[in-house]
Short mmCIF file of C-alpha atoms and ligand atoms in Angstrom, two decimals:
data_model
loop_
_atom_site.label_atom_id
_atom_site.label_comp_id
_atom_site.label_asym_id
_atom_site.label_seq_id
_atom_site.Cartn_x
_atom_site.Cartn_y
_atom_site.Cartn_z
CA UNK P 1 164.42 87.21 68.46
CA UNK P 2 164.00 83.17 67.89
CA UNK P 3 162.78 81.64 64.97
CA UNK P 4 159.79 80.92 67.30
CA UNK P 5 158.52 83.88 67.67
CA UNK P 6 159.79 85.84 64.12
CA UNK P 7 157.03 82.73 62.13
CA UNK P 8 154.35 84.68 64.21
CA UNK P 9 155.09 87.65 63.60
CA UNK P 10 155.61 87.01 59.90
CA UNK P 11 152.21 85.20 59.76
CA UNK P 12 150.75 88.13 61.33
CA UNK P 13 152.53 90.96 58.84
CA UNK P 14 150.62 88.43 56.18
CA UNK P 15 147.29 89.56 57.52
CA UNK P 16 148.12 92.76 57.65
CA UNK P 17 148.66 93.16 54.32
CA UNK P 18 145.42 91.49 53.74
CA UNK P 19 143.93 94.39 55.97
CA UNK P 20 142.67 91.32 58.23
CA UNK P 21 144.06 93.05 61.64
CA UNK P 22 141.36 93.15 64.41
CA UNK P 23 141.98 95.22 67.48
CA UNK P 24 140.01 95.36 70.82
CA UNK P 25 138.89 98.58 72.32
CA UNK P 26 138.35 99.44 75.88
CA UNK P 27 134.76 100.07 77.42
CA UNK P 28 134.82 101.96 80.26
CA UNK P 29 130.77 102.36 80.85
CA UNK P 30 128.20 99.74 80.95
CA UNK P 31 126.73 97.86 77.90
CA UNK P 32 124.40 100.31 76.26
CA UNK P 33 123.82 102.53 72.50
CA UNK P 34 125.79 105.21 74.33
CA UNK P 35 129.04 103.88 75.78
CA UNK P 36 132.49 104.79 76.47
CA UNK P 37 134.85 103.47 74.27
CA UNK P 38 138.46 104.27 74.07
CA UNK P 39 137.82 107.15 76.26
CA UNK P 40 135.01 109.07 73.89
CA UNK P 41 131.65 108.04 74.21
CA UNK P 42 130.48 106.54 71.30
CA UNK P 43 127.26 105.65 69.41
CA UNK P 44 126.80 101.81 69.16
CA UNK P 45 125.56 99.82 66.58
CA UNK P 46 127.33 96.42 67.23
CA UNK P 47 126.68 94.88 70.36
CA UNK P 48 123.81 91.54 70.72
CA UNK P 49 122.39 93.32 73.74
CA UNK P 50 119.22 93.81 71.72
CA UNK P 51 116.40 94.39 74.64
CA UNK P 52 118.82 96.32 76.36
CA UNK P 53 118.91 94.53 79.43
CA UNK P 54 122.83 94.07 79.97
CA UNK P 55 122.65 97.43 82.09
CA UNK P 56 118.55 97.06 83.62
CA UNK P 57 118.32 98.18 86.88
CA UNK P 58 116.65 95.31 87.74
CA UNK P 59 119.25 93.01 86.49
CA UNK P 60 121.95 94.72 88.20
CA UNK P 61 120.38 93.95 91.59
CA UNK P 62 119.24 90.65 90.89
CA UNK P 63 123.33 89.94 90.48
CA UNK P 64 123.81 91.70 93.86
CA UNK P 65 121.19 89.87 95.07
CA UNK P 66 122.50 86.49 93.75
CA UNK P 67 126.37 87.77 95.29
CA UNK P 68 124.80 88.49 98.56
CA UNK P 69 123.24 85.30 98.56
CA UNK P 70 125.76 82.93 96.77
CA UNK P 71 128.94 84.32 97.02
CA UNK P 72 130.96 84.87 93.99
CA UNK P 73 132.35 81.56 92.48
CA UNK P 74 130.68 78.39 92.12
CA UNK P 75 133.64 76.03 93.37
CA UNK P 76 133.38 73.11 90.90
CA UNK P 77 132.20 72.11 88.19
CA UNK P 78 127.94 71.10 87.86
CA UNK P 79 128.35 67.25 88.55
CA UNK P 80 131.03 67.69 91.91
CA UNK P 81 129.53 70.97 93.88
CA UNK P 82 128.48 73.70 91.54
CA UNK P 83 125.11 73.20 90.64
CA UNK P 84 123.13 76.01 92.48
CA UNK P 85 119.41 75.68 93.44
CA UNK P 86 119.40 79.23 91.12
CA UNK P 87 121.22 76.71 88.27
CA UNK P 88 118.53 74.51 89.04
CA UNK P 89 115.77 76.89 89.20
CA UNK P 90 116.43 78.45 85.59
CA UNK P 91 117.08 74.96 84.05
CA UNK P 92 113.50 74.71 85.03
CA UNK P 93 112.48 77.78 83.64
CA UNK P 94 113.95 77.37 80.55
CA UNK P 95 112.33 73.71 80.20
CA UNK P 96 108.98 75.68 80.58
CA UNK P 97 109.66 77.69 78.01
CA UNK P 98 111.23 75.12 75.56
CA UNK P 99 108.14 72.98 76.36
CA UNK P 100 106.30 75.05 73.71
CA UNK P 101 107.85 73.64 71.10
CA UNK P 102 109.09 70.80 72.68
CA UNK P 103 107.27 68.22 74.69
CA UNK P 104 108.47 66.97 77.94
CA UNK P 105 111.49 69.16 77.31
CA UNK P 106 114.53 69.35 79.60
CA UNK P 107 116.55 71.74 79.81
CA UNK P 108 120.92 72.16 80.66
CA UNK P 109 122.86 75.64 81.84
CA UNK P 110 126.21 76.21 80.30
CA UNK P 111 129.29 78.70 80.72
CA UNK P 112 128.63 79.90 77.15
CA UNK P 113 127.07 79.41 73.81
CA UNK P 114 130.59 78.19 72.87
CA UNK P 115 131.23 75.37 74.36
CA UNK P 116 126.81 74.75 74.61
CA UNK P 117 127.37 74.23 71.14
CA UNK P 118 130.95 72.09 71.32
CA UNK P 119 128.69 69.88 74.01
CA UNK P 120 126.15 69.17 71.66
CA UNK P 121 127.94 68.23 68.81
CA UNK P 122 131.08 66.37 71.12
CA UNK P 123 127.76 64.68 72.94
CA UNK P 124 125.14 63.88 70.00
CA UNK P 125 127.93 63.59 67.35
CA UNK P 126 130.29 60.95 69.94
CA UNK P 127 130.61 58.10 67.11
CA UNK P 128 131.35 57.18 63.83
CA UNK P 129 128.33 55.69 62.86
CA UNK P 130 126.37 59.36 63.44
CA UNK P 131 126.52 61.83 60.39
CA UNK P 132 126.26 65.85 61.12
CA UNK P 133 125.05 68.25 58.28
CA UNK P 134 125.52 71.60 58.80
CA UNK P 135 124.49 74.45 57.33
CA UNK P 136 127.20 76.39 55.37
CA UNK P 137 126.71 79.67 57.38
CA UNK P 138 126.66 78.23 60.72
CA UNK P 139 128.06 79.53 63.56
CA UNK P 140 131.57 78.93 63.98
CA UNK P 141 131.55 77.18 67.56
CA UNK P 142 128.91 75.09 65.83
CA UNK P 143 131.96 74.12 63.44
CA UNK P 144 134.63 73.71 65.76
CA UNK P 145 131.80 71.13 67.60
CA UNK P 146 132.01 69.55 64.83
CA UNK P 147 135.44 69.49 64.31
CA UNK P 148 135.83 67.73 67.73
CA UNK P 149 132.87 65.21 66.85
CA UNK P 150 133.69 61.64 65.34
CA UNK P 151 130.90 61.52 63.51
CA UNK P 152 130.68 61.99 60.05
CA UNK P 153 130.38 65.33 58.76
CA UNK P 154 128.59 66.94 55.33
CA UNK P 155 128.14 70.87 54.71
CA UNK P 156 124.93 71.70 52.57
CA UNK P 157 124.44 75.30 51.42
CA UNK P 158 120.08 74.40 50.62
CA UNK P 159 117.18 72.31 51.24
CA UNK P 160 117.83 70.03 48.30
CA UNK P 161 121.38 69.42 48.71
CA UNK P 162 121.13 68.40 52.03
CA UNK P 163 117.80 66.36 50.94
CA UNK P 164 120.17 64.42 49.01
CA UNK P 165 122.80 64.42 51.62
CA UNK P 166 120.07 62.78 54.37
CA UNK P 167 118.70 60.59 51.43
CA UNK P 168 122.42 59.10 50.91
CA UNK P 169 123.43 58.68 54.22
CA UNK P 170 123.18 55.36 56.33
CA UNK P 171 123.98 57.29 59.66
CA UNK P 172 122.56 55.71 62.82
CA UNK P 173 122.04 59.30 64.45
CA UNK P 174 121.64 62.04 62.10
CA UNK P 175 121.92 65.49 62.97
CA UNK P 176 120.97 68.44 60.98
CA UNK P 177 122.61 71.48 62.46
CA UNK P 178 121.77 75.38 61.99
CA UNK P 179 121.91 78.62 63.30
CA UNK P 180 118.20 79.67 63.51
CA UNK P 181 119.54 83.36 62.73
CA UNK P 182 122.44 83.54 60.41
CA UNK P 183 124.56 85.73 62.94
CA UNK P 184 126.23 88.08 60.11
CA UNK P 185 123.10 88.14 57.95
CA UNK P 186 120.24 88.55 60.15
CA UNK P 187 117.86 86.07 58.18
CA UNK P 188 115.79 83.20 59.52
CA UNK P 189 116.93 79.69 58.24
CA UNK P 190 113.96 77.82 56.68
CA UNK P 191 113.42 75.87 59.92
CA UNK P 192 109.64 74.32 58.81
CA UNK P 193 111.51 72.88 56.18
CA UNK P 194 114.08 71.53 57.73
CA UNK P 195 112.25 69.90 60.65
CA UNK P 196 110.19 68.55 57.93
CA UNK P 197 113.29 67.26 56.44
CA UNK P 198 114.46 65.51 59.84
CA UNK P 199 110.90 64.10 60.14
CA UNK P 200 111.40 62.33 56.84
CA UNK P 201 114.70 60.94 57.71
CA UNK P 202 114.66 60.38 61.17
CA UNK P 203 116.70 62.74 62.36
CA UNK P 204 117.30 65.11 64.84
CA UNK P 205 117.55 69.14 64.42
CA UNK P 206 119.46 70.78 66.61
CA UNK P 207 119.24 74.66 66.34
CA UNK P 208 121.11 77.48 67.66
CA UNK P 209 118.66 80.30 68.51
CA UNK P 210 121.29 82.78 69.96
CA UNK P 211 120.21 85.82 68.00
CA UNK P 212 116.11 84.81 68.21
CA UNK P 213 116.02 83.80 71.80
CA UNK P 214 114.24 86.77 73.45
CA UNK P 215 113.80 88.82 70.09
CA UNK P 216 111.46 86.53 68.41
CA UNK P 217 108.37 84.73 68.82
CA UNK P 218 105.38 85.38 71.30
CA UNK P 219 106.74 86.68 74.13
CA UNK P 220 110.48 86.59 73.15
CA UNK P 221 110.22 82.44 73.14
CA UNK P 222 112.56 82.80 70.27
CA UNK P 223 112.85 80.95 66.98
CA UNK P 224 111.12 77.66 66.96
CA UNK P 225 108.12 79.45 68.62
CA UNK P 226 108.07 82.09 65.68
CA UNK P 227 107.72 79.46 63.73
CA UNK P 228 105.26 77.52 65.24
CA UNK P 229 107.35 74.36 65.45
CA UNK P 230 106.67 71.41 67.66
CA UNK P 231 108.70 67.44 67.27
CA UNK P 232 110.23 65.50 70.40
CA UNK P 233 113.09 66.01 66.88
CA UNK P 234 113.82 69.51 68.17
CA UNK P 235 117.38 70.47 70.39
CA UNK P 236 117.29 74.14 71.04
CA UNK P 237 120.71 75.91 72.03
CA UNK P 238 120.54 79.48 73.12
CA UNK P 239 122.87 81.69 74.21
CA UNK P 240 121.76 84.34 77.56
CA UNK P 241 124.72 86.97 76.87
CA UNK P 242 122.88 88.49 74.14
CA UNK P 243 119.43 89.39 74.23
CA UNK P 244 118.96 87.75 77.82
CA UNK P 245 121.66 90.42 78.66
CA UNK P 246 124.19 88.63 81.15
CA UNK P 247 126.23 85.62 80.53
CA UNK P 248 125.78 81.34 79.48
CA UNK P 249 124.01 79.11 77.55
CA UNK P 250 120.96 76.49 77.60
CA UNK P 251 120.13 72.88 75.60
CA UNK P 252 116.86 71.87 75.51
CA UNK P 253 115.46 68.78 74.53
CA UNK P 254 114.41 65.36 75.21
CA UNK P 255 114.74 64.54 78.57
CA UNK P 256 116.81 60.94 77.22
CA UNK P 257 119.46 63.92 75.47
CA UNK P 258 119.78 66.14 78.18
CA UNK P 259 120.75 62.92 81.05
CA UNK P 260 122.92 62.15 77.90
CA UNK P 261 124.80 65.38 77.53
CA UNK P 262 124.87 65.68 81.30
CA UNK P 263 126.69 62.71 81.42
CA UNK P 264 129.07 62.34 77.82
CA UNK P 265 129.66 66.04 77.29
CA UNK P 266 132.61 67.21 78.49
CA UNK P 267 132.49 71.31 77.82
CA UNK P 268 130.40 70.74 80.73
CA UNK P 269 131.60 68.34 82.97
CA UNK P 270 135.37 69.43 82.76
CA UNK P 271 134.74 72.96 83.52
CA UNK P 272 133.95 75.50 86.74
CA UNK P 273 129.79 75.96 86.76
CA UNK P 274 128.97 79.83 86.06
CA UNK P 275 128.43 81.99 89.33
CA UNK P 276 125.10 80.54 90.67
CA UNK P 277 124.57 84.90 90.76
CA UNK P 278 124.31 84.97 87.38
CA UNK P 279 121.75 82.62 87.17
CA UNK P 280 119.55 84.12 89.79
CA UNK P 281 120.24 87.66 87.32
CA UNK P 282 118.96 85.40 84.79
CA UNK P 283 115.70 84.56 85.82
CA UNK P 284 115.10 87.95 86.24
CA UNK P 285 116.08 88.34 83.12
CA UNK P 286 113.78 86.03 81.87
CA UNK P 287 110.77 87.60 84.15
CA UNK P 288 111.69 90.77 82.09
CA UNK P 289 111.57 89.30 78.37
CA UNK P 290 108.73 87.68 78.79
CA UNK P 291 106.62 90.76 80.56
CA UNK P 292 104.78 94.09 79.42
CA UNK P 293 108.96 95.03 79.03
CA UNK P 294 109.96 93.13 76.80
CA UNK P 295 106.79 93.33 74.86
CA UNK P 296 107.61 97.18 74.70
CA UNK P 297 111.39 96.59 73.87
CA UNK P 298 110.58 94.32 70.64
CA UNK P 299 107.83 96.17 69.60
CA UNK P 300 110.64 99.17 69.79
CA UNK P 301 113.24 97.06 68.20
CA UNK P 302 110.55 96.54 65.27
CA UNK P 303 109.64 100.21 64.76
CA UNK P 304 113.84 100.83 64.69
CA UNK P 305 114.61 97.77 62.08
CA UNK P 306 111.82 99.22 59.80
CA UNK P 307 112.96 103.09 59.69
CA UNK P 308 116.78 101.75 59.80
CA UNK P 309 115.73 99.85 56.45
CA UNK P 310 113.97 102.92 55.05
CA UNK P 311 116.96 105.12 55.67
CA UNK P 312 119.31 102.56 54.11
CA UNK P 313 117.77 101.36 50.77
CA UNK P 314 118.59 104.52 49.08
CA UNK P 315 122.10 104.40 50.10
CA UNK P 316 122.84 100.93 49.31
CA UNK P 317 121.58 101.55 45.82
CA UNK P 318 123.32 104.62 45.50
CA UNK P 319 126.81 102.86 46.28
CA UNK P 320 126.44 99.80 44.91
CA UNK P 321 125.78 98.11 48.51
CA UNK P 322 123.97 95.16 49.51
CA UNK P 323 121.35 95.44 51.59
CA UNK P 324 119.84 91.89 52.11
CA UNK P 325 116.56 91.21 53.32
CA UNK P 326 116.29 90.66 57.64
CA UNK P 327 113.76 89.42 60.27
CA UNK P 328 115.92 90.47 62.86
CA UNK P 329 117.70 93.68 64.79
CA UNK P 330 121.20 92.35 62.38
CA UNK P 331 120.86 94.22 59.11
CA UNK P 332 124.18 93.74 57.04
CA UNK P 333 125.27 96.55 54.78
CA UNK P 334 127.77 94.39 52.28
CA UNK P 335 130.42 96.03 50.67
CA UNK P 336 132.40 94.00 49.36
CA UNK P 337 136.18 94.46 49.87
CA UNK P 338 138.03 94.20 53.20
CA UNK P 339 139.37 97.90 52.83
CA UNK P 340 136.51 99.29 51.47
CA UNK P 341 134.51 97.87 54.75
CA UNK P 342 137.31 99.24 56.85
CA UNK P 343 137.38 102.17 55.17
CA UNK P 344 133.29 103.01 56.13
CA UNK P 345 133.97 101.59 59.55
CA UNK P 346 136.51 104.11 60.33
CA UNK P 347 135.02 106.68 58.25
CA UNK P 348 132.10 106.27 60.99
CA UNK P 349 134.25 106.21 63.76
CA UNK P 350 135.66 109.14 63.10
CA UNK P 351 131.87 110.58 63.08
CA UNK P 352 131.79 108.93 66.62
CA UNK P 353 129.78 106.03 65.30
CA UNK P 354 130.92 102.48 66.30
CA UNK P 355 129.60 100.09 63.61
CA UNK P 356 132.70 97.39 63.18
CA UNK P 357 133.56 96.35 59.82
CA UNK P 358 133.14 91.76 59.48
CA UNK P 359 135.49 90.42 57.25
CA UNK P 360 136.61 87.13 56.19
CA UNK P 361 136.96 84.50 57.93
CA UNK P 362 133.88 85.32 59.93
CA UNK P 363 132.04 85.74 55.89
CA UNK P 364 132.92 85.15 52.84
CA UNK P 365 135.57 86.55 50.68
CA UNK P 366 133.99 89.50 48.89
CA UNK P 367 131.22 90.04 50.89
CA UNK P 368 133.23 92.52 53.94
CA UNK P 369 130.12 94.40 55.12
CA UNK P 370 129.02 96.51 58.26
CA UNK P 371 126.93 94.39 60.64
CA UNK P 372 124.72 96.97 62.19
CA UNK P 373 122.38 95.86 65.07
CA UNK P 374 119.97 97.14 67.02
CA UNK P 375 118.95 97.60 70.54
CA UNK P 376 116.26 98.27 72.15
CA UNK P 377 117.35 101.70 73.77
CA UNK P 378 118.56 103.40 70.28
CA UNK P 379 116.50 106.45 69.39
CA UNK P 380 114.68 107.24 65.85
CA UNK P 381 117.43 109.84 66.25
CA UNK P 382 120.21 107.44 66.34
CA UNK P 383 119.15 105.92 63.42
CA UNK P 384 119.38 109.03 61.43
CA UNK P 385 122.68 110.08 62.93
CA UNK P 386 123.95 106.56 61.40
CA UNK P 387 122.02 107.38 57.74
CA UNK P 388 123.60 110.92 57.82
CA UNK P 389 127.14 109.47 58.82
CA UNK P 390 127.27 107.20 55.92
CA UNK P 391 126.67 109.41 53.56
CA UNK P 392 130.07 110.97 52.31
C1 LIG L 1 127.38 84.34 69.95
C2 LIG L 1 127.04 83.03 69.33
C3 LIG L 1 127.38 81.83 69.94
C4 LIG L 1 128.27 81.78 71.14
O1 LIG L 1 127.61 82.19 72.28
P1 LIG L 1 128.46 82.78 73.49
O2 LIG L 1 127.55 82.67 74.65
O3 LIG L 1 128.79 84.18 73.13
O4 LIG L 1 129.67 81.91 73.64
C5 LIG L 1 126.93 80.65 69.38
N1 LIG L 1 126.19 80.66 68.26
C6 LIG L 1 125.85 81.80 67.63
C7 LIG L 1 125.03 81.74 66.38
C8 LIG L 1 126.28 83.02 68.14
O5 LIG L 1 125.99 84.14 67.50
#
């Protein structure tokens, strides 16, 4: 074998020994608490398909619907020959619904939440004289935007130290950047405080509602509604593969942003526009969310979260686990160690339980834990088959 390859595999016997090996299993029935995996059906408690509308009947022909009527591919990118009057039709929508929040809002599709979130900080973030602080939890495509941004960067791990961060810095643009839910955690980031933060030093706050959009707020308008925010400040990124149950991403903001981005941000322009069908399945999708259904699916979700807690509080203390507080359908069990998390993950498994152990680099070192979510289709039963499988 050449030296090439034998520094790859040597890297990769490294994380081995570090028990950091991830492997991908095969699905072989739709998205749903009760799916194939690996050939043996399976109880989920891992996907971000929280209403349970990545297999909805009425979802499925909406993206028939959208094939019949679009064809398959989009041919170019958005700014040569890909922007669909269904693209154009859920930007629309999901202006209305960012309007809430934010006035005169405008609103952008993209491929994914991904490279939404490498547009936004490659767009916003385009010179040196504009500073981004991010929170130390974010999201990492909301660090590799950064990564890829000239501007100035600073990390802050709470409201003070990134108090003193804004009160130091002589940015031109400044951009304070979090997750609204901390995707491994399940908690809300203090997002009052921040925007009042950004209102006190003029700067913007760009927030990535991929695990809220849907879940929270009045009818599933996600984070910044939940919390009753409204500032021309706000940029909301969500993500519509999660609990919008297909595929891509939105930016809203001010109009002046969006022409911006649409313009400067290349994770847009350089790449193929999604299948206009999946954005006629989305506004369906978004029909659905905000409806009687999805008013029945979160109150479900709630009514899950609160028995899942109840069933797992005397566990956790029992073993030494965390169990930290959540708003959300993510509650994290933290273990600790990498083995001892892969240890309970297979443990369930092997009870015909998927619940995938997170390790580092996605969290901290120390902190390995189970990140169990919730959808709106589990069962009160399902949750205590998961209680009775963790107990030894
Ligand atoms: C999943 C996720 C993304 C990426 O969205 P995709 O559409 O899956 O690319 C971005 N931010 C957060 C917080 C996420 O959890």
């Amino acid at each position: 074998m050449s030296a090439l390859f034998e520094r790859f595999q040597v890297r990769l016997a490294e994380r081995a020994a570090q028990d950091l090996i991830r492997t991908r299993r095969i699905a072989s029935s739709p998205t749903a608490p009760r799916q194939v995996i690996d050939g043996v059906e399976k109880l989920l408690f891992c996907s971000n398909d929280y209403l349970g509308l990545a297999d909805h009947p009425a979802l499925v022909q909406a993206l028939q619907e959208g094939a019949e009527r679009y064809g398959v591919g989009s041919g170019a990118s958005h700014l040569i020959s890909g922007h669909s009057e269904a693209h154009e039709a859920l930007e629309a929508e999901l202006a209305r619904w960012a309007r809430d929040c934010i006035p005169d809002a405008r609103a952008i599709t993209l491929c994914t939440g991904y490279m939404a979130n490498l547009a936004l900080l490659t767009g916003l973030g385009d010179r040196e004289d504009a500073q981004i602080f991010s929170e130390r939890l974010n999201h990492a495509s909301l660090i590799d935007g950064a990564r890829l941004a000239r501007a100035q960067k600073s990390v802050y791990t709470e409201l003070g130290e990134l108090e003193a961060q804004l009160r130091a810095s002589t940015a031109a643009t400044k951009l304070i950047v979090s997750d609204a839910v901390f995707s491994m955690d399940g908690h809300l980031a203090p997002l009052r405080e921040l925007l009042a933060l950004a209102e006190a030093h003029d700067a913007l706050l760009l927030v990535d509602d991929a695990h809220g959009f849907g879940v929270l707020g009045p009818r599933g308008r996600g984070s910044l509604a939940h919390c009753g925010l409204r500032s021309e400040r706000l940029v909301w990124m969500g993500t519509l593969g999660k609990a919008a149950g297909v595929a891509g991403a939105f930016i809203a903001a001010h109009p002046s942003l969006i022409e911006w981005l649409l313009q400067t941000a290349r994770p847009t322009i350089f790449t193929t526009a999604s299948p206009p069908a999946l954005a006629h399945a989305l506004l369906k999708s978004l029909e659905l969310i905000e409806g009687e259904e999805g008013e029945r699916r979160r109150d479900q979700l709630e009514l899950l979260r609160a028995h899942l807690v109840e069933g797992l509080a005397p566990l956790a203390a029992a073993h030494g686990w965390q169990l930290p507080h959540s708003d959300t359908p993510i509650q994290p069990l933290i273990v600790g160690e990498n083995a001892a998390a892969l240890a309970l993950s297979a443990r369930l498994d092997a009870r015909g339980l998927r619940v995938p152990a997170i390790r580092p680099p996605t969290v901290a070192v120390g902190t390995a834990r189970l990140r169990i979510t919730l959808c709106a289709d589990h069962q009160s039963d399902d949750i205590d088959t998961l209680i009775r499988a963790l107990q030894p």
